[in-house]
Amino acid sequence: MLLDSVSHLSFSITFVIPIAVGLGIFFMILLNSTHPPAGGNPILIILGGYSFDFLLSPLISGCIVIILQAYLINNVILKRDFKLF
């Protein structure tokens, strides 16, 4: 992988964390899918020094599982119309 982590960059954490959280909240509002606890994900990733692989597993895989659960529960069990997109 080209970059294993952003921890080698020389930006101050006090600068990076507010920018990352702000961008996350901006895109959640832009996509009309706000979820306040998701604003903590950038803080967890930056302070933990995780690699970019952390985005694929567990964050993105967890999002896919939650969407599939909502689709199955609403369409199969509750007989509601829940569209994926």
The first five atom37 places (N, CA, C, CB, O) and aatype in JSON, in Angstrom:
{
  "aatype": [12, 10, 10, 3, 15, 19, 15, 8, 10, 15, 13, 15, 9, 16, 13, 19, 9, 14, 9, 0, 19, 7, 10, 7, 9, 13, 13, 12, 9, 10, 10, 2, 15, 16, 8, 14, 14, 0, 7, 7, 2, 14, 9, 10, 9, 9, 10, 7, 7, 18, 15, 13, 3, 13, 10, 10, 15, 14, 10, 9, 15, 7, 4, 9, 19, 9, 9, 10, 5, 0, 18, 10, 9, 2, 2, 19, 9, 10, 11, 1, 3, 13, 11, 10, 13],
  "atom_mask": [
    [1, 1, 1, 1, 1],
    [1, 1, 1, 1, 1],
    [1, 1, 1, 1, 1],
    [1, 1, 1, 1, 1],
    [1, 1, 1, 1, 1],
    [1, 1, 1, 1, 1],
    [1, 1, 1, 1, 1],
    [1, 1, 1, 1, 1],
    [1, 1, 1, 1, 1],
    [1, 1, 1, 1, 1],
    [1, 1, 1, 1, 1],
    [1, 1, 1, 1, 1],
    [1, 1, 1, 1, 1],
    [1, 1, 1, 1, 1],
    [1, 1, 1, 1, 1],
    [1, 1, 1, 1, 1],
    [1, 1, 1, 1, 1],
    [1, 1, 1, 1, 1],
    [1, 1, 1, 1, 1],
    [1, 1, 1, 1, 1],
    [1, 1, 1, 1, 1],
    [1, 1, 1, 0, 1],
    [1, 1, 1, 1, 1],
    [1, 1, 1, 0, 1],
    [1, 1, 1, 1, 1],
    [1, 1, 1, 1, 1],
    [1, 1, 1, 1, 1],
    [1, 1, 1, 1, 1],
    [1, 1, 1, 1, 1],
    [1, 1, 1, 1, 1],
    [1, 1, 1, 1, 1],
    [1, 1, 1, 1, 1],
    [1, 1, 1, 1, 1],
    [1, 1, 1, 1, 1],
    [1, 1, 1, 1, 1],
    [1, 1, 1, 1, 1],
    [1, 1, 1, 1, 1],
    [1, 1, 1, 1, 1],
    [1, 1, 1, 0, 1],
    [1, 1, 1, 0, 1],
    [1, 1, 1, 1, 1],
    [1, 1, 1, 1, 1],
    [1, 1, 1, 1, 1],
    [1, 1, 1, 1, 1],
    [1, 1, 1, 1, 1],
    [1, 1, 1, 1, 1],
    [1, 1, 1, 1, 1],
    [1, 1, 1, 0, 1],
    [1, 1, 1, 0, 1],
    [1, 1, 1, 1, 1],
    [1, 1, 1, 1, 1],
    [1, 1, 1, 1, 1],
    [1, 1, 1, 1, 1],
    [1, 1, 1, 1, 1],
    [1, 1, 1, 1, 1],
    [1, 1, 1, 1, 1],
    [1, 1, 1, 1, 1],
    [1, 1, 1, 1, 1],
    [1, 1, 1, 1, 1],
    [1, 1, 1, 1, 1],
    [1, 1, 1, 1, 1],
    [1, 1, 1, 0, 1],
    [1, 1, 1, 1, 1],
    [1, 1, 1, 1, 1],
    [1, 1, 1, 1, 1],
    [1, 1, 1, 1, 1],
    [1, 1, 1, 1, 1],
    [1, 1, 1, 1, 1],
    [1, 1, 1, 1, 1],
    [1, 1, 1, 1, 1],
    [1, 1, 1, 1, 1],
    [1, 1, 1, 1, 1],
    [1, 1, 1, 1, 1],
    [1, 1, 1, 1, 1],
    [1, 1, 1, 1, 1],
    [1, 1, 1, 1, 1],
    [1, 1, 1, 1, 1],
    [1, 1, 1, 1, 1],
    [1, 1, 1, 1, 1],
    [1, 1, 1, 1, 1],
    [1, 1, 1, 1, 1],
    [1, 1, 1, 1, 1],
    [1, 1, 1, 1, 1],
    [1, 1, 1, 1, 1],
    [1, 1, 1, 1, 1]
  ],
  "atom_positions": [
    [[0.85, -1.17, 0.0], [0.0, 0.0, 0.0], [0.89, 1.23, 0.0], [-0.97, 0.0, 1.22], [1.97, 1.24, 0.6]],
    [[0.43, 2.27, -0.68], [1.23, 3.48, -0.8], [1.49, 4.14, 0.55], [0.54, 4.45, -1.73], [2.63, 4.46, 0.88]],
    [[0.45, 4.34, 1.3], [0.58, 4.93, 2.64], [-0.07, 4.0, 3.65], [-0.06, 6.35, 2.7], [-1.26, 3.68, 3.53]],
    [[0.68, 3.56, 4.62], [0.1, 2.69, 5.64], [-0.65, 3.47, 6.7], [1.19, 1.86, 6.29], [-1.6, 2.95, 7.3]],
    [[-0.25, 4.69, 6.93], [-0.9, 5.48, 7.97], [-0.57, 6.94, 7.74], [-0.46, 5.02, 9.38], [0.37, 7.27, 7.03]],
    [[-1.35, 7.8, 8.35], [-1.07, 9.23, 8.25], [-0.24, 9.73, 9.42], [-2.38, 10.02, 8.16], [0.01, 10.93, 9.55]],
    [[0.19, 8.83, 10.27], [0.92, 9.23, 11.47], [2.3, 9.81, 11.16], [1.07, 8.06, 12.41], [2.88, 10.5, 12.0]],
    [[2.83, 9.54, 9.97], [4.14, 10.07, 9.62], [4.07, 11.52, 9.14], [4.78, 9.21, 8.55], [5.11, 12.18, 9.03]],
    [[2.88, 12.03, 8.86], [2.74, 13.41, 8.42], [2.98, 14.35, 9.59], [1.34, 13.65, 7.8], [2.75, 13.98, 10.74]],
    [[3.44, 15.55, 9.29], [3.87, 16.45, 10.36], [2.79, 17.44, 10.79], [5.09, 17.21, 9.93], [3.11, 18.49, 11.36]],
    [[1.53, 17.14, 10.53], [0.46, 18.03, 10.97], [0.18, 17.83, 12.45], [-0.82, 17.8, 10.14], [0.3, 16.72, 12.97]],
    [[-0.18, 18.91, 13.12], [-0.52, 18.83, 14.54], [-1.88, 18.17, 14.71], [-0.5, 20.23, 15.18], [-2.81, 18.43, 13.95]],
    [[-1.99, 17.31, 15.72], [-3.26, 16.63, 15.99], [-4.35, 17.64, 16.34], [-3.09, 15.61, 17.14], [-5.52, 17.42, 16.03]],
    [[-3.97, 18.74, 16.97], [-4.96, 19.76, 17.31], [-5.51, 20.45, 16.07], [-4.35, 20.79, 18.25], [-6.56, 21.1, 16.14]],
    [[-4.84, 20.33, 14.95], [-5.32, 20.87, 13.68], [-6.08, 19.81, 12.88], [-4.16, 21.42, 12.86], [-7.1, 20.11, 12.26]],
    [[-5.59, 18.59, 12.9], [-6.14, 17.53, 12.06], [-7.49, 17.03, 12.57], [-5.16, 16.37, 11.98], [-8.41, 16.82, 11.77]],
    [[-7.63, 16.83, 13.87], [-8.88, 16.26, 14.41], [-10.09, 17.15, 14.12], [-8.74, 16.05, 15.92], [-11.1, 16.64, 13.65]],
    [[-10.04, 18.47, 14.39], [-11.23, 19.29, 14.07], [-11.56, 19.31, 12.58], [-11.03, 20.71, 14.55], [-12.73, 19.34, 12.2]],
    [[-10.53, 19.3, 11.72], [-10.78, 19.28, 10.28], [-11.44, 17.97, 9.88], [-9.45, 19.48, 9.49], [-12.4, 17.98, 9.11]],
    [[-10.95, 16.85, 10.39], [-11.51, 15.55, 10.04], [-12.95, 15.41, 10.53], [-10.65, 14.42, 10.63], [-13.82, 14.93, 9.8]],
    [[-13.21, 15.82, 11.76], [-14.57, 15.73, 12.31], [-15.49, 16.68, 11.55], [-14.58, 16.07, 13.82], [-16.63, 16.33, 11.23]],
    [[-15.01, 17.88, 11.25], [-15.81, 18.85, 10.49], [-16.16, 18.35, 9.1], [0.0, 0.0, 0.0], [-17.29, 18.51, 8.65]],
    [[-15.19, 17.74, 8.42], [-15.47, 17.18, 7.09], [-16.46, 16.02, 7.17], [-14.17, 16.71, 6.43], [-17.34, 15.89, 6.32]],
    [[-16.31, 15.19, 8.19], [-17.24, 14.09, 8.36], [-18.67, 14.58, 8.58], [0.0, 0.0, 0.0], [-19.6, 14.06, 7.97]],
    [[-18.82, 15.56, 9.44], [-20.15, 16.12, 9.71], [-20.7, 16.83, 8.47], [-20.11, 17.09, 10.9], [-21.89, 16.73, 8.17]],
    [[-19.83, 17.55, 7.75], [-20.25, 18.23, 6.52], [-20.82, 17.24, 5.51], [-19.08, 18.99, 5.9], [-21.88, 17.48, 4.94]],
    [[-20.12, 16.12, 5.29], [-20.6, 15.15, 4.32], [-21.84, 14.41, 4.8], [-19.5, 14.15, 4.0], [-22.68, 14.02, 3.99]],
    [[-21.97, 14.21, 6.11], [-23.2, 13.59, 6.63], [-24.39, 14.5, 6.39], [-23.05, 13.27, 8.13], [-25.47, 14.03, 6.02]],
    [[-24.22, 15.8, 6.61], [-25.31, 16.75, 6.37], [-25.59, 16.86, 4.88], [-24.98, 18.13, 6.96], [-26.75, 16.91, 4.46]],
    [[-24.54, 16.89, 4.07], [-24.7, 16.98, 2.62], [-25.47, 15.79, 2.06], [-23.33, 17.08, 1.94], [-26.29, 15.95, 1.16]],
    [[-25.21, 14.61, 2.59], [-25.86, 13.39, 2.12], [-27.15, 13.08, 2.88], [-24.92, 12.22, 2.25], [-27.79, 12.05, 2.64]],
    [[-27.54, 13.98, 3.78], [-28.77, 13.84, 4.57], [-28.8, 12.51, 5.32], [-29.99, 13.96, 3.65], [-29.82, 11.82, 5.35]],
    [[-27.69, 12.17, 5.92], [-27.6, 10.93, 6.69], [-26.81, 11.16, 7.97], [-26.95, 9.8, 5.85], [-25.81, 10.49, 8.23]],
    [[-27.26, 12.12, 8.76], [-26.51, 12.46, 9.97], [-26.63, 11.36, 11.02], [-27.01, 13.79, 10.54], [-27.7, 10.8, 11.26]],
    [[-25.51, 11.09, 11.63], [-25.42, 10.1, 12.7], [-24.34, 10.62, 13.65], [-25.09, 8.64, 12.15], [-23.16, 10.35, 13.43]],
    [[-24.72, 11.35, 14.71], [-23.74, 12.0, 15.58], [-22.61, 11.12, 16.1], [-24.43, 12.58, 16.73], [-21.47, 11.59, 16.13]],
    [[-22.84, 9.86, 16.5], [-21.7, 9.07, 16.97], [-20.65, 8.81, 15.89], [-22.2, 7.75, 17.5], [-19.5, 8.52, 16.21]],
    [[-21.03, 8.91, 14.62], [-20.06, 8.7, 13.55], [-19.03, 9.81, 13.5], [-20.78, 8.59, 12.2], [-17.97, 9.65, 12.89]],
    [[-19.31, 10.94, 14.12], [-18.33, 12.01, 14.19], [-17.11, 11.63, 15.02], [0.0, 0.0, 0.0], [-16.06, 12.25, 14.9]],
    [[-17.25, 10.62, 15.85], [-16.13, 10.15, 16.66], [-15.18, 9.23, 15.92], [0.0, 0.0, 0.0], [-14.07, 8.99, 16.39]],
    [[-15.59, 8.71, 14.78], [-14.71, 7.8, 14.02], [-13.38, 8.45, 13.62], [-15.42, 7.32, 12.79], [-12.34, 7.82, 13.77]],
    [[-13.38, 9.7, 13.09], [-12.08, 10.31, 12.77], [-11.18, 10.47, 13.99], [-12.29, 11.66, 12.11], [-9.96, 10.31, 13.89]],
    [[-11.78, 10.79, 15.14], [-10.98, 10.94, 16.36], [-10.34, 9.61, 16.73], [-11.84, 11.46, 17.53], [-9.15, 9.55, 17.07]],
    [[-11.11, 8.54, 16.66], [-10.6, 7.2, 16.98], [-9.47, 6.8, 16.04], [-11.73, 6.17, 16.89], [-8.45, 6.28, 16.48]],
    [[-9.64, 7.05, 14.76], [-8.63, 6.65, 13.77], [-7.35, 7.47, 13.94], [-9.18, 6.81, 12.35], [-6.26, 6.92, 13.88]],
    [[-7.49, 8.79, 14.14], [-6.31, 9.64, 14.25], [-5.55, 9.38, 15.54], [-6.71, 11.12, 14.17], [-4.33, 9.21, 15.52]],
    [[-6.25, 9.33, 16.67], [-5.56, 9.12, 17.95], [-5.02, 7.71, 18.08], [-6.5, 9.41, 19.1], [-4.0, 7.49, 18.74]],
    [[-5.69, 6.73, 17.46], [-5.23, 5.35, 17.54], [-4.09, 5.04, 16.59], [0.0, 0.0, 0.0], [-3.44, 4.0, 16.74]],
    [[-3.83, 5.92, 15.61], [-2.76, 5.67, 14.66], [-3.04, 4.5, 13.74], [0.0, 0.0, 0.0], [-2.12, 3.83, 13.28]],
    [[-4.32, 4.26, 13.46], [-4.69, 3.13, 12.6], [-4.31, 3.41, 11.16], [-6.19, 2.85, 12.71], [-4.16, 4.56, 10.75]],
    [[-4.16, 2.33, 10.39], [-3.83, 2.47, 8.97], [-5.1, 2.68, 8.16], [-3.06, 1.22, 8.47], [-6.21, 2.63, 8.7]],
    [[-4.92, 2.91, 6.86], [-6.07, 3.09, 5.99], [-6.87, 1.8, 5.84], [-5.62, 3.58, 4.63], [-8.04, 1.85, 5.44]],
    [[-6.28, 0.67, 6.15], [-7.01, -0.6, 6.09], [-8.15, -0.64, 7.11], [-6.05, -1.77, 6.34], [-9.1, -1.4, 6.94]],
    [[-8.06, 0.17, 8.15], [-9.11, 0.23, 9.16], [-10.42, 0.73, 8.56], [-8.68, 1.14, 10.31], [-11.49, 0.41, 9.08]],
    [[-10.34, 1.51, 7.45], [-11.56, 1.98, 6.8], [-12.3, 0.83, 6.13], [-11.23, 3.05, 5.78], [-13.53, 0.85, 6.07]],
    [[-11.57, -0.15, 5.63], [-12.21, -1.28, 4.96], [-12.74, -2.29, 5.95], [-11.24, -1.95, 4.02], [-13.79, -2.89, 5.75]],
    [[-12.01, -2.47, 7.01], [-12.44, -3.43, 8.01], [-12.06, -2.86, 9.36], [-11.79, -4.84, 7.78], [-10.87, -2.74, 9.64]],
    [[-12.96, -2.52, 10.17], [-14.37, -2.83, 10.29], [-15.34, -1.73, 9.88], [-14.64, -3.2, 11.66], [-16.54, -1.99, 9.83]],
    [[-14.88, -0.51, 9.58], [-15.84, 0.59, 9.38], [-16.77, 0.37, 8.19], [-15.1, 1.88, 9.2], [-17.99, 0.39, 8.35]],
    [[-16.21, 0.17, 7.0], [-17.07, 0.03, 5.82], [-17.84, -1.28, 5.87], [-16.23, 0.09, 4.54], [-19.02, -1.31, 5.51]],
    [[-17.2, -2.35, 6.32], [-17.93, -3.62, 6.41], [-19.06, -3.52, 7.43], [-16.96, -4.77, 6.79], [-20.12, -4.11, 7.23]],
    [[-18.86, -2.8, 8.52], [-19.92, -2.59, 9.5], [-21.08, -1.79, 8.93], [0.0, 0.0, 0.0], [-22.24, -2.08, 9.22]],
    [[-20.76, -0.78, 8.12], [-21.82, 0.0, 7.48], [-22.65, -0.86, 6.53], [-21.22, 1.2, 6.72], [-23.87, -0.73, 6.49]],
    [[-21.99, -1.71, 5.78], [-22.7, -2.59, 4.84], [-23.62, -3.55, 5.6], [-21.7, -3.38, 3.97], [-24.75, -3.78, 5.18]],
    [[-23.14, -4.1, 6.7], [-23.96, -5.02, 7.49], [-25.19, -4.31, 8.05], [-23.13, -5.63, 8.65], [-26.29, -4.87, 8.03]],
    [[-25.02, -3.09, 8.54], [-26.15, -2.34, 9.09], [-27.19, -2.02, 8.01], [-25.66, -1.04, 9.75], [-28.39, -2.12, 8.26]],
    [[-26.73, -1.64, 6.82], [-27.67, -1.35, 5.72], [-28.43, -2.6, 5.32], [-26.92, -0.77, 4.51], [-29.64, -2.54, 5.09]],
    [[-27.74, -3.73, 5.23], [-28.41, -4.98, 4.86], [-29.42, -5.41, 5.93], [-27.38, -6.09, 4.64], [-30.5, -5.9, 5.6]],
    [[-29.07, -5.23, 7.19], [-30.01, -5.55, 8.27], [-31.27, -4.68, 8.18], [-29.35, -5.37, 9.63], [-32.38, -5.19, 8.32]],
    [[-31.09, -3.4, 7.96], [-32.24, -2.5, 7.84], [-33.11, -2.89, 6.66], [-31.79, -1.04, 7.71], [-34.34, -2.86, 6.75]],
    [[-32.49, -3.24, 5.55], [-33.24, -3.64, 4.36], [-34.04, -4.92, 4.62], [-32.28, -3.86, 3.17], [-35.23, -4.98, 4.28]],
    [[-33.41, -5.91, 5.22], [-34.1, -7.17, 5.48], [-35.21, -7.02, 6.52], [-33.11, -8.22, 5.95], [-36.31, -7.55, 6.34]],
    [[-34.94, -6.31, 7.59], [-35.95, -6.14, 8.64], [-37.16, -5.39, 8.11], [-35.35, -5.39, 9.84], [-38.3, -5.78, 8.37]],
    [[-36.94, -4.31, 7.37], [-38.06, -3.52, 6.88], [-38.81, -4.19, 5.74], [-37.57, -2.17, 6.42], [-40.05, -4.15, 5.73]],
    [[-38.12, -4.81, 4.8], [-38.8, -5.39, 3.63], [-39.34, -6.78, 3.9], [-37.86, -5.44, 2.46], [-40.43, -7.11, 3.43]],
    [[-38.62, -7.61, 4.62], [-39.03, -9.01, 4.8], [-39.9, -9.18, 6.04], [-37.8, -9.91, 4.9], [-40.97, -9.77, 5.97]],
    [[-39.45, -8.66, 7.17], [-40.16, -8.91, 8.42], [-41.34, -7.94, 8.6], [-39.2, -8.78, 9.6], [-42.45, -8.37, 8.9]],
    [[-41.09, -6.65, 8.44], [-42.14, -5.66, 8.7], [-42.95, -5.29, 7.46], [-41.52, -4.42, 9.27], [-43.93, -4.55, 7.57]],
    [[-42.57, -5.78, 6.31], [-43.27, -5.53, 5.04], [-43.4, -4.04, 4.73], [-44.66, -6.17, 5.07], [-44.44, -3.59, 4.23]],
    [[-42.36, -3.27, 5.03], [-42.32, -1.86, 4.68], [-41.51, -1.69, 3.4], [-41.71, -1.0, 5.83], [-40.8, -2.6, 2.98]],
    [[-41.63, -0.53, 2.78], [-40.87, -0.25, 1.57], [-39.59, 0.49, 1.95], [-41.71, 0.57, 0.55], [-39.62, 1.7, 2.17]],
    [[-38.49, -0.22, 2.03], [-37.19, 0.36, 2.37], [-36.28, 0.19, 1.16], [-36.57, -0.31, 3.65], [-35.87, -0.92, 0.84]],
    [[-35.97, 1.3, 0.5], [-35.13, 1.24, -0.7], [-33.67, 1.43, -0.31], [-35.56, 2.31, -1.73], [-33.36, 2.21, 0.59]],
    [[-32.78, 0.72, -0.98], [-31.36, 0.87, -0.7], [-30.85, 2.21, -1.22], [-30.57, -0.27, -1.31], [-30.09, 2.88, -0.53]],
    [[-31.26, 2.59, -2.42], [-30.82, 3.87, -3.0], [-31.94, 4.5, -3.76], [-29.6, 3.69, -3.91], [-31.78, 5.59, -4.32]]
  ]
}
